[in-house]
Structure formats: C-alpha cells, structure tokens
Short mmCIF file of C-alpha atoms in Angstrom, two decimals:
data_model
loop_
_atom_site.label_atom_id
_atom_site.label_comp_id
_atom_site.label_asym_id
_atom_site.label_seq_id
_atom_site.Cartn_x
_atom_site.Cartn_y
_atom_site.Cartn_z
CA MET A 5 73.77 148.30 139.41
CA ALA A 6 74.51 144.64 140.16
CA ALA A 7 73.68 142.15 137.43
CA ALA A 8 70.68 139.93 138.06
CA ALA A 9 71.57 136.49 139.36
CA ARG A 10 71.47 133.74 136.74
CA PRO A 11 68.43 131.48 137.30
CA THR A 12 69.22 128.05 138.70
CA ILE A 13 67.62 124.65 138.42
CA GLU A 14 66.19 125.21 141.93
CA ASP A 15 64.47 128.39 140.68
CA VAL A 16 62.85 126.38 137.90
CA ALA A 17 61.76 123.67 140.34
CA ARG A 18 60.16 126.18 142.74
CA ARG A 19 58.30 127.96 139.95
CA ALA A 20 57.06 124.66 138.47
CA GLY A 21 56.12 123.26 141.90
CA VAL A 22 58.13 120.09 141.34
CA GLY A 23 61.30 118.58 142.73
CA ARG A 24 64.77 119.27 141.41
CA GLY A 25 65.01 115.69 140.10
CA THR A 26 61.94 116.20 137.92
CA VAL A 27 63.50 119.27 136.32
CA SER A 28 66.74 117.33 135.73
CA ARG A 29 64.85 114.48 134.02
CA VAL A 30 63.08 116.95 131.73
CA LEU A 31 66.36 118.62 130.81
CA ASN A 32 68.03 115.30 130.04
CA GLY A 33 65.16 113.66 128.18
CA GLY A 34 64.11 111.39 131.05
CA SER A 35 60.64 109.99 131.73
CA VAL A 36 58.17 112.32 133.44
CA SER A 37 54.43 112.85 133.16
CA ALA A 38 53.13 115.11 130.41
CA ARG A 39 51.72 117.50 133.02
CA SER A 40 55.04 117.79 134.86
CA ARG A 41 56.91 118.31 131.60
CA GLU A 42 54.56 121.15 130.63
CA ARG A 43 55.00 122.86 134.00
CA VAL A 44 58.80 122.53 133.90
CA GLU A 45 59.04 123.81 130.31
CA ALA A 46 56.82 126.77 131.20
CA ALA A 47 59.01 127.53 134.24
CA ILE A 48 62.14 127.34 132.12
CA ALA A 49 60.67 129.86 129.69
CA ALA A 50 59.51 132.15 132.50
CA THR A 51 62.81 132.14 134.39
CA GLY A 52 65.07 132.22 131.34
CA TYR A 53 67.02 129.25 132.67
CA ARG A 54 69.78 127.92 130.40
CA VAL A 55 71.81 124.75 130.84
CA SER A 56 75.54 125.49 130.74
CA ALA A 57 77.61 123.54 128.26
CA ALA A 58 79.81 122.21 131.07
CA ALA A 59 76.84 121.00 133.09
CA ARG A 60 75.27 119.34 130.06
CA SER A 61 78.56 117.64 129.26
CA LEU A 62 78.88 116.28 132.80
CA ALA A 63 75.28 115.09 132.83
CA SER A 64 75.39 113.43 129.41
CA GLY A 65 78.94 112.13 129.46
CA ARG A 66 79.58 113.93 126.17
CA ALA A 67 82.25 116.41 125.20
CA GLY A 68 79.99 118.53 123.02
CA ALA A 69 82.57 118.43 120.22
CA ILE A 70 82.96 116.95 116.76
CA THR A 71 86.49 116.75 115.33
CA ALA A 72 87.28 117.14 111.63
CA LEU A 73 90.49 115.15 111.26
CA LEU A 74 92.93 115.80 108.42
CA SER A 75 95.99 113.65 107.82
CA GLU A 76 97.18 115.48 104.71
CA PRO A 77 100.12 117.95 104.73
CA TYR A 78 99.27 121.43 106.01
CA ASP A 79 99.66 123.01 102.59
CA GLU A 80 96.83 120.81 101.29
CA LEU A 81 94.49 122.22 103.94
CA PHE A 82 94.94 125.69 102.48
CA GLY A 83 95.77 124.80 98.87
CA ASP A 84 93.00 122.33 98.04
CA PRO A 85 89.51 123.92 97.88
CA THR A 86 88.05 120.47 98.55
CA PHE A 87 88.90 120.65 102.24
CA ALA A 88 87.45 124.14 102.63
CA SER A 89 84.20 122.95 101.02
CA LEU A 90 84.04 119.88 103.26
CA LEU A 91 84.59 121.99 106.38
CA GLN A 92 81.96 124.49 105.28
CA GLY A 93 79.43 121.69 104.81
CA ILE A 94 80.25 120.20 108.22
CA ALA A 95 80.04 123.56 109.98
CA SER A 96 76.71 124.43 108.37
CA GLU A 97 75.19 121.13 109.52
CA LEU A 98 76.44 121.55 113.10
CA SER A 99 75.22 125.14 113.28
CA GLY A 100 72.44 125.43 115.84
CA THR A 101 73.38 122.20 117.60
CA ASP A 102 75.14 121.77 120.94
CA PHE A 103 78.28 120.49 119.22
CA ALA A 104 81.39 122.58 118.55
CA LEU A 105 83.53 121.80 115.50
CA ASN A 106 87.25 121.27 116.11
CA LEU A 107 89.92 120.84 113.42
CA LEU A 108 92.82 118.49 114.13
CA VAL A 109 95.72 117.98 111.69
CA ALA A 110 97.89 114.89 112.14
CA THR A 111 100.31 114.37 109.28
CA ASP A 112 103.14 112.33 110.81
CA GLU A 113 103.90 109.90 113.61
CA ASP A 114 104.62 112.60 116.21
CA GLU A 115 101.42 114.49 115.43
CA ARG A 116 99.41 111.25 115.52
CA ALA A 117 100.84 110.46 118.94
CA ARG A 118 99.85 113.91 120.23
CA ALA A 119 96.43 113.61 118.62
CA ALA A 120 95.74 110.32 120.39
CA ALA A 121 95.01 112.18 123.63
CA GLN A 122 92.19 114.07 121.89
CA LEU A 123 90.57 111.11 120.14
CA HIS A 124 88.73 109.32 122.91
CA PRO A 125 85.35 109.67 124.66
CA GLY A 126 85.19 112.63 126.98
CA ARG A 127 87.28 114.72 124.61
CA VAL A 128 85.32 114.19 121.38
CA ASP A 129 81.90 112.76 120.51
CA GLY A 130 82.64 111.87 116.90
CA ILE A 131 85.24 112.22 114.17
CA ILE A 132 84.90 113.16 110.51
CA LEU A 133 87.92 111.90 108.59
CA LEU A 134 88.80 114.13 105.65
CA SER A 135 91.63 112.10 104.13
CA PRO A 136 91.02 110.17 100.87
CA HIS A 137 93.56 107.39 101.39
CA LEU A 138 92.80 103.66 101.59
CA SER A 139 95.02 103.13 104.62
CA GLU A 140 95.06 105.69 107.42
CA PRO A 141 97.53 105.24 110.32
CA ILE A 142 95.55 107.83 112.30
CA LEU A 143 92.73 105.30 112.66
CA ASP A 144 95.01 103.20 114.86
CA VAL A 145 95.09 105.88 117.58
CA ILE A 146 91.35 106.66 117.62
CA ALA A 147 89.54 104.94 120.48
CA ARG A 148 87.36 102.13 119.14
CA ASP A 149 84.24 103.48 120.85
CA VAL A 150 84.45 106.88 119.13
CA PRO A 151 82.21 106.98 116.02
CA VAL A 152 83.97 107.84 112.75
CA VAL A 153 82.61 109.01 109.42
CA ALA A 154 85.03 109.10 106.48
CA CYS A 155 84.47 111.51 103.59
CA SER A 156 85.56 108.85 101.10
CA SER A 157 84.79 105.31 100.01
CA ALA A 158 87.69 103.83 102.00
CA ARG A 159 86.85 100.68 103.96
CA LEU A 160 86.98 101.26 107.71
CA ASP A 161 87.67 98.24 109.93
CA ARG A 162 85.67 99.58 112.85
CA ALA A 163 82.27 98.89 114.36
CA LEU A 164 81.21 102.54 114.71
CA ALA A 165 82.18 103.71 111.23
CA TRP A 166 80.39 105.00 108.15
CA THR A 167 81.34 106.62 104.86
CA VAL A 168 79.96 109.43 102.73
CA ALA A 169 81.37 108.99 99.25
CA ILE A 170 81.01 110.29 95.74
CA ASP A 171 80.09 107.90 92.92
CA ASP A 172 83.61 108.31 91.59
CA ARG A 173 83.29 105.45 89.13
CA GLU A 174 80.30 107.08 87.45
CA GLY A 175 82.10 110.43 87.47
CA GLY A 176 85.07 108.85 85.72
CA ARG A 177 82.76 107.32 83.15
CA GLN A 178 81.04 110.67 82.50
CA GLY A 179 84.32 112.45 81.81
CA ALA A 180 85.61 109.72 79.51
CA GLN A 181 82.33 109.58 77.62
CA ARG A 182 82.62 113.31 76.93
CA LEU A 183 86.00 112.83 75.25
CA LEU A 184 84.68 109.94 73.18
CA GLU A 185 81.76 112.09 72.03
CA ARG A 186 84.26 114.72 70.86
CA GLY A 187 86.01 112.11 68.75
CA CYS A 188 89.07 111.64 70.97
CA ARG A 189 90.60 108.17 70.72
CA ARG A 190 94.18 108.53 72.00
CA ILE A 191 93.20 109.40 75.53
CA ALA A 192 95.59 109.77 78.47
CA VAL A 193 94.57 109.56 82.14
CA ILE A 194 96.14 111.53 84.97
CA GLY A 195 94.87 109.57 87.93
CA GLY A 196 94.92 110.69 91.54
CA PRO A 197 97.07 109.05 94.24
CA ALA A 198 97.31 105.30 93.74
CA ASP A 199 96.32 104.73 97.39
CA ALA A 200 93.13 106.84 97.23
CA ALA A 201 89.91 104.85 96.89
CA GLY A 202 88.12 107.60 94.97
CA ALA A 203 90.99 108.03 92.52
CA LEU A 204 91.05 104.31 91.74
CA ALA A 205 87.28 104.27 91.26
CA ARG A 206 87.51 107.16 88.78
CA VAL A 207 90.03 105.21 86.72
CA GLU A 208 87.73 102.18 86.73
CA GLY A 209 84.89 104.34 85.42
CA GLN A 210 87.16 105.68 82.70
CA ARG A 211 88.14 102.13 81.80
CA ASP A 212 84.46 101.18 81.61
CA ALA A 213 83.71 103.96 79.14
CA LEU A 214 86.86 103.78 77.00
CA GLY A 215 86.98 100.03 76.56
CA ASP A 216 89.68 99.19 74.02
CA ALA A 217 90.69 102.86 73.90
CA PHE A 218 91.93 102.65 77.50
CA ASP A 219 95.71 102.27 77.44
CA GLU A 220 97.57 101.40 80.64
CA GLU A 221 100.68 102.98 79.13
CA ARG A 222 98.88 106.33 79.07
CA LEU A 223 97.89 106.21 82.76
CA VAL A 224 99.93 108.14 85.36
CA HIS A 225 98.99 108.37 89.05
CA MET A 226 99.88 111.65 90.72
CA PRO A 227 98.85 113.85 93.69
CA TYR A 228 95.73 115.96 93.11
CA SER A 229 97.85 119.13 92.88
CA SER A 230 98.68 121.40 89.95
CA ARG A 231 102.29 120.29 90.23
CA GLY A 232 101.15 116.66 89.97
CA GLY A 233 99.18 117.45 86.83
CA ALA A 234 102.10 119.27 85.23
CA GLU A 235 104.57 116.47 85.97
CA ALA A 236 102.16 113.85 84.65
CA MET A 237 101.53 115.85 81.47
CA GLN A 238 105.26 116.11 80.82
CA ARG A 239 105.65 112.35 81.17
CA LEU A 240 102.68 111.63 78.94
CA LEU A 241 103.80 113.93 76.15
CA ALA A 242 107.26 112.37 76.21
CA HIS A 243 105.82 108.86 76.06
CA ALA A 244 102.77 109.42 73.84
CA PRO A 245 103.04 112.72 71.95
CA ASP A 246 100.02 111.87 69.79
CA ILE A 247 97.45 112.02 72.62
CA ASP A 248 94.30 113.96 71.75
CA GLY A 249 92.47 113.88 75.10
CA VAL A 250 93.35 114.00 78.80
CA LEU A 251 91.26 113.00 81.81
CA CYS A 252 92.43 114.58 85.07
CA ALA A 253 91.50 113.39 88.56
CA SER A 254 91.15 116.96 89.84
CA ASP A 255 90.72 120.49 88.57
CA ARG A 256 94.08 121.39 90.07
CA GLN A 257 95.75 118.65 88.05
CA ALA A 258 94.05 120.08 84.97
CA LEU A 259 95.61 123.49 85.70
CA GLY A 260 99.06 121.92 85.64
CA ALA A 261 98.24 119.99 82.47
CA PHE A 262 97.03 123.21 80.82
CA ARG A 263 100.34 124.91 81.53
CA ILE A 264 102.44 122.13 80.01
CA LEU A 265 100.20 121.83 76.95
CA HIS A 266 100.38 125.59 76.36
CA GLU A 267 104.17 125.52 76.73
CA ASP A 268 104.34 122.67 74.22
CA GLY A 269 102.31 124.64 71.71
CA ARG A 270 99.21 122.42 71.99
CA ARG A 271 95.84 124.11 71.55
CA ILE A 272 93.02 123.23 73.94
CA PRO A 273 90.69 121.70 72.85
CA GLU A 274 91.64 121.70 69.15
CA ASP A 275 94.77 119.56 69.64
CA VAL A 276 94.14 118.08 73.07
CA ALA A 277 90.80 118.13 74.90
CA VAL A 278 90.99 118.24 78.71
CA VAL A 279 88.45 117.18 81.35
CA GLY A 280 88.89 117.85 85.07
CA PHE A 281 87.14 116.57 88.18
CA ASP A 282 85.67 118.62 91.09
CA ASP A 283 84.12 121.76 89.54
CA HIS A 284 85.85 124.14 91.90
CA ALA A 285 85.55 127.87 91.17
CA ILE A 286 88.86 127.78 89.30
CA ALA A 287 87.30 125.58 86.60
CA ALA A 288 85.28 128.49 85.22
CA GLU A 289 88.28 130.83 85.32
CA THR A 290 90.82 128.88 83.27
CA THR A 291 91.61 129.68 79.64
CA PRO A 292 89.80 127.97 78.08
CA ALA A 293 87.16 127.31 80.74
CA LEU A 294 87.47 123.77 82.04
CA THR A 295 84.98 121.02 81.29
CA THR A 296 84.85 118.99 84.49
CA VAL A 297 82.95 116.44 86.53
CA SER A 298 81.11 118.19 89.35
CA GLN A 299 80.95 116.55 92.75
CA PRO A 300 78.85 117.95 95.64
CA ILE A 301 81.73 118.38 98.07
CA GLY A 302 79.89 120.60 100.54
CA GLN A 303 77.03 118.11 100.66
CA VAL A 304 79.51 115.35 101.53
CA GLY A 305 80.66 117.29 104.59
CA ALA A 306 77.10 118.09 105.63
CA ALA A 307 76.01 114.46 105.22
CA ALA A 308 78.97 113.25 107.28
CA ALA A 309 77.93 115.55 110.13
CA ARG A 310 74.31 114.37 109.82
CA LEU A 311 75.35 110.72 110.15
CA LEU A 312 77.23 111.47 113.36
CA LEU A 313 74.34 113.48 114.77
CA GLU A 314 71.92 110.69 113.90
CA HIS A 315 74.11 108.14 115.68
CA LEU A 316 74.56 110.36 118.73
CA ALA A 317 70.78 110.79 118.91
CA GLY A 318 70.38 107.02 119.11
CA GLY A 319 69.63 106.40 115.44
CA ALA A 320 71.05 103.85 113.01
CA PRO A 321 72.76 105.80 110.21
CA GLN A 322 73.71 104.24 106.89
CA SER A 323 76.68 105.04 104.65
CA LEU A 324 75.86 107.23 101.65
CA THR A 325 77.02 107.66 98.05
CA LEU A 326 76.28 110.94 96.28
CA GLY A 327 76.09 111.44 92.52
CA THR A 328 78.17 113.46 90.07
CA SER A 329 77.35 115.45 86.94
CA LEU A 330 79.30 116.66 83.91
CA VAL A 331 79.74 120.42 83.46
CA VAL A 332 80.57 121.15 79.83
CA ARG A 333 82.68 124.23 79.12
CA ASP A 334 85.30 125.01 76.48
CA SER A 335 88.19 122.63 77.15
CA ALA A 336 86.36 119.52 75.92
#
C-alpha cells in the first residue's frame, strides 16, 4: 500500500478557505486577523501539516543550530566533568525547541581556521563558549553578527555577547573561611590557570577572607587537572612544609594534592585540611571525602542556552551570575 502523501501548505490553505500567503504568515508569526489565524491553526491540526526544518530555515534565515564551542585540548572535554555538566545543561534547555546542538572543538590555529567557516550566520544561530580563559583567539574568527554567550566571567569585546558566570570570588571566600574556622593559619592556595577569570576571582575571594594569613609565596597557579594539583602540592611542600591547609581551584586539583600529601605521610585533615571547588561526583568518593565549594555547573549551561533563545526570540537578555555554596565533608 502506498504511503499517504504528506500534507502541503496548499492543503492547509484549501481547508482553511484562505490564501497560501495567509497560511505562510501564520506559520512565520506574521500579522493576520484573529479569525484567519484560528481557521489556519484548525486546518493545520486537521491535516497534520508540519513545517520541514529546511523550509523553516529558508523562511526565517536561520540555521536552526546552536554551537557549543570548546577551545580546550580534547582530553579536557572527556577528562573534566565540568564540560559534560555544561553540555547537559545546554542540551536540556534546547530540548523541545527547533534548535539542534552542535559541538565544535577548536584548540589550535589550524582548527580555528577550519572552524571559521562554521561560525557565521546561515551556519549557526548562536554560540556558547565553554572556555574559561580571559583571552580567546577563537573569538577573532566568529562573525560579529553571531550572538555569543560565554560560560565564564571573561569580558567579551562584542556587541552581541553575554556571560553566565559563577560568583567565584564568593566561592573562594567560602572555602577560605572554612579553613579559618578549623583553626588553619598557614594556608596554601593552588589556583587555577593564571589567565582564567574565574580562577583569579577565586583567589581574590580567598585573599578577602584570609587577610594577613594570605601569603603570596604559598600561591601556585596550575591547570585544573589532577596532575596540576599534584605538581603544585609538591612545590608547596618543598617551599613551605609547615602548611596546615590547602585551597584548591578544582576538585581534580584536590585529588592530585591528596595523592602527594598521602605519599608525604600527611594526614587529611589532621595535618593538612583540604578544600576543593566544583562538587563533582568524585568529591564524595575520595578518602577522606572532600569538602568543596559547590557551583551549579549544569545551571550555567542551561542559563547560557536561555539567554541565546531569549535574544533569538527578540528579547533583551542580561548577563547572569549564579551563587555557590560550601559542602562540608571530611577533608576540612
């Protein structure tokens, strides 16, 4: 048996008793009388007419796609739970919309050059930048009329640009205050990358809380990875073996710090108390369980998608800052 023919816009027009142009205006949000709109919508329901994605794209001038853009190395995409949480939040917000989510990784000059062809109107309707760095070369190849939302507090020198950030400074203060409450006074800081806005803000919050107890000589900036935490901990113990507290810029850094402290015979938290930042699932699985600053990473991704959708719907979105909270476990 032959499949039934797919209903067309002409079928809808005949059933509604209106012209094809009237149906087109209803489908694209144009101005028609309330009566005509009711008749067209009833005809659409009766015929089962559906607008194809390609036709909608041609009519609206949109690509029907949002790109999540990552400029970190590939191993960070799979090794850092932050990016998975961001993508999950973005995908959940776009679910049920007409926009597909694409992932584009551009880590070096060659990849940025190839990515340039994808980052202009007609290929993408908006970009969500996942990188935390203050300066992003990838921004130079994104067409200026493509809206961008950065999942960080980095300043974007663009007209169509917004940020969704964490209150990293307050998060840093919360972690440092916890160590002070435990009686720690010789506190070391493993900061994140020195070119990451959030990492620098966390250090400022720690400085706020520690006051005179903040020692620049006990501050080391490192990548957010476990390896970065381990290397920083080795340096700190060599330079300041009397430290009694450590503030890490990520939970993964804390994992590396744990390993070096254990190898050095230091008990956690009896000898050295440790506080992380993120509250990924690994924080509850360490030995001892990690006290950490929780940030709503999935909500950041979802909010970034909402800002783009609001702009694309003709709204006037505003940049957002989301709060943090301290999760107390056994390490501090």
